[in-house]
Amino acid sequence: MTVSASLPLLAGQGLPQFEAITPEQVQQGIPALLDALNSELTALETKLEQRLAEATPLAWDELMDPLHHLGERLRWSWGVVSHLNGVCNTPELRTAHQQQQGAVVQFGNRAGQSRPIYRALEALQQNAANLDGTQRRILEAELRDMRLRGVGLEGAEQEAFNAASARQAELATTFSNHVLDATNGWSLTLTSETDLAGLPASLRELLAQAARDAGESGWRLGLDMPRVVPFLKYSQRRDLREQVYRAQVSRASTGELDNHPLIEQILQLKLEQAQRLGYANWAEVSLASKMAGSVAEVEALLDDLRAAAYPAAQQELEALAACAARHGADEAAALKPWDVSYWAEVLRQESFDLDSEALRPWFSLEQVLQGLFGLCQRLFDIRIVAADGEAPIWHSDVRYFRVLDGASGQALAGFYLDPYSRPGSKRGGAWMDECLGRSRTHAGEAVLPVAYLICNQSPPVGDTPSLMTFDEVETLFHEFGHGLQHMLTTVERPQAAGINNVEWDAVELPSQFMENWCYDRATLMGMARHWQTGEPLPESDYQKLLAARTFMGGSATLRQVHFALTDLRLHSQWTPACGQSPEQLRRDLARTTTVLEPIPEDAFLCAFSHIFAGGYSAGYYSYKWAEVLSADAFSAFEEVGLEQEEEIVATGRRFRDTVLSLGGSLPPAEVFEAFRGRQPSSEALIRHSGLVAA
Ligand SMILES: [Zn+2]
């Protein structure tokens, strides 16, 4: 045994000994691990080349098993480093993470672009008749991903492809730097109390702090979301709202930071890359690895949503104008984009003043967990039991739970819950991640899946337990949905177990599905008890939560449709020779996908980082696609009647046996159909969004 093999960081199996893993180990262990993996990869490549030369059929366990074990060893060790970097960051750990990250990415690129492995995968596919359906699907995904990285190209074509990929990465970085610089480069300092009319105390304090940080007195506005969003919502000064709005929508559209030329270059490069790979356009490349089968299928879905949302959005705008008129506002006759958030907030307060802070006492973490676990027991026949002290942890806040099958009592999985925010050492937001995946050891022993569930809610203070907002409750249910798919998988092949090998536009199905239960009367009223008095949530508050869910639902849906269609058309129809600029294409679409025409300086595309600098190009539609699936899945429970216990239980078991069990072993459309008995329909999402004409 070498020195490094005894490091807890390189154990490579079982639950990590979190507290024994130090930044020094990362600096020492990761290079040692990568050295070992690189030699093993070289050895595997050599062996595969020999095997290919022999021209006898290649077996799965000669290629896929060693490949998986290489990847899994890196995932296990680097997964722990990334996890600790997210949940108990220190300057030393951050440095170690940063210093090793490049080499880790490099190893992934080397394996992902290896010609011998690619040729071996092709050889394996020629004998696919010997493989089962899951194996074939794993193999196809592996080959597809390698082809999309250009591995199948030869000579000059491959060089051109790689050069264009590098150029794309540069352009994406420049694009997002422009957005960042344009956002940070604008400010407006307010100097008198009258400029602050309508602003809540928290926003005033934020603006005052920004002014102090800049060495100014007064209140400093900027274009970052935490300042712009509440300002447009609360400011009674229409002139200031207009000024801020105009600055916000024209970011990165002029001068040195102008993103217009970059947009055309990025789109053209993507089109050329798609053609090199044998596709007609970039949208086809994106859809090659997704559940959606074609551009036409996505367009049809977006058009269903558009048709339902457009009239609703028009009515919502009229309701805002009527509200402004009741208040005698000048703008009532012609609302402008900078008036919408403001009057929506006024109308919301008048219709149902939901104070999210005031609901916290009804949602103590303990009560919410009991509600969530009880729901899972009822629907999926699993029992969740606390197992604190049975697993190593990384912080005293962290709890560990075991998941047992309800009928047999057999252990199925485990999960960590790290619920509270720790400013300074824990990343914000909430997420589910894989600690261990379901698999078998060399000796054939079953390895049970273990999930990380990370939230960021307020910790308990004194005798007061952690009290959650309703948003935080929804977030916990959401992440737990991802966790359930990871933990309840029955797939034996690790490459397709849990969330592995699930198409990107289908992976939010279980998570968003779970969110729906937060609005189910029995579930919500069962868990919402005042932590001191035990009183249930007042009916009027329940009604407010329901109303808040659909308030301005038409406008919100239409906005997402506008973004998604713009993204899709730019990547499927736009070419440099089409006679239209990307901006003109977007404005054409705006005629049917916005109810307030974009103002002349609105250059939304110049800040659309999701598609020009992130991974969402020709994939923005996925948000709505997954919502259709999750709403439609929930509607199976509505159809049998949410009060019909026997039917609910049977439907819940079916959900567990299909969506939660089958993971990436089957195409997602087949998994969905196995649960729902038919293909997905947008009806439920349209209804849940409040877009059905009364
Ligand atoms: Zn999610």
mmCIF file of N, CA and C and ligand atoms in Angstrom, residues 478 482 508 511, ligand 1:
data_model
loop_
_atom_site.group_PDB
_atom_site.id
_atom_site.type_symbol
_atom_site.label_atom_id
_atom_site.label_comp_id
_atom_site.label_asym_id
_atom_site.label_seq_id
_atom_site.Cartn_x
_atom_site.Cartn_y
_atom_site.Cartn_z
ATOM 1 N N HIS A 478 -38.763 20.078 -2.909
ATOM 2 C CA HIS A 478 -38.159 19.975 -4.239
ATOM 3 C C HIS A 478 -36.886 19.121 -4.186
ATOM 4 N N HIS A 482 -35.626 15.158 -5.762
ATOM 5 C CA HIS A 482 -34.398 14.680 -6.420
ATOM 6 C C HIS A 482 -33.812 13.526 -5.614
ATOM 7 N N GLU A 508 -36.066 17.279 -13.688
ATOM 8 C CA GLU A 508 -36.807 18.025 -12.655
ATOM 9 C C GLU A 508 -38.200 17.454 -12.404
ATOM 10 N N SER A 511 -38.689 16.312 -8.625
ATOM 11 C CA SER A 511 -38.518 17.415 -7.684
ATOM 12 C C SER A 511 -39.710 18.368 -7.735
HETATM 13 ZN ZN ZN B 1 -34.163 20.779 -9.083
#
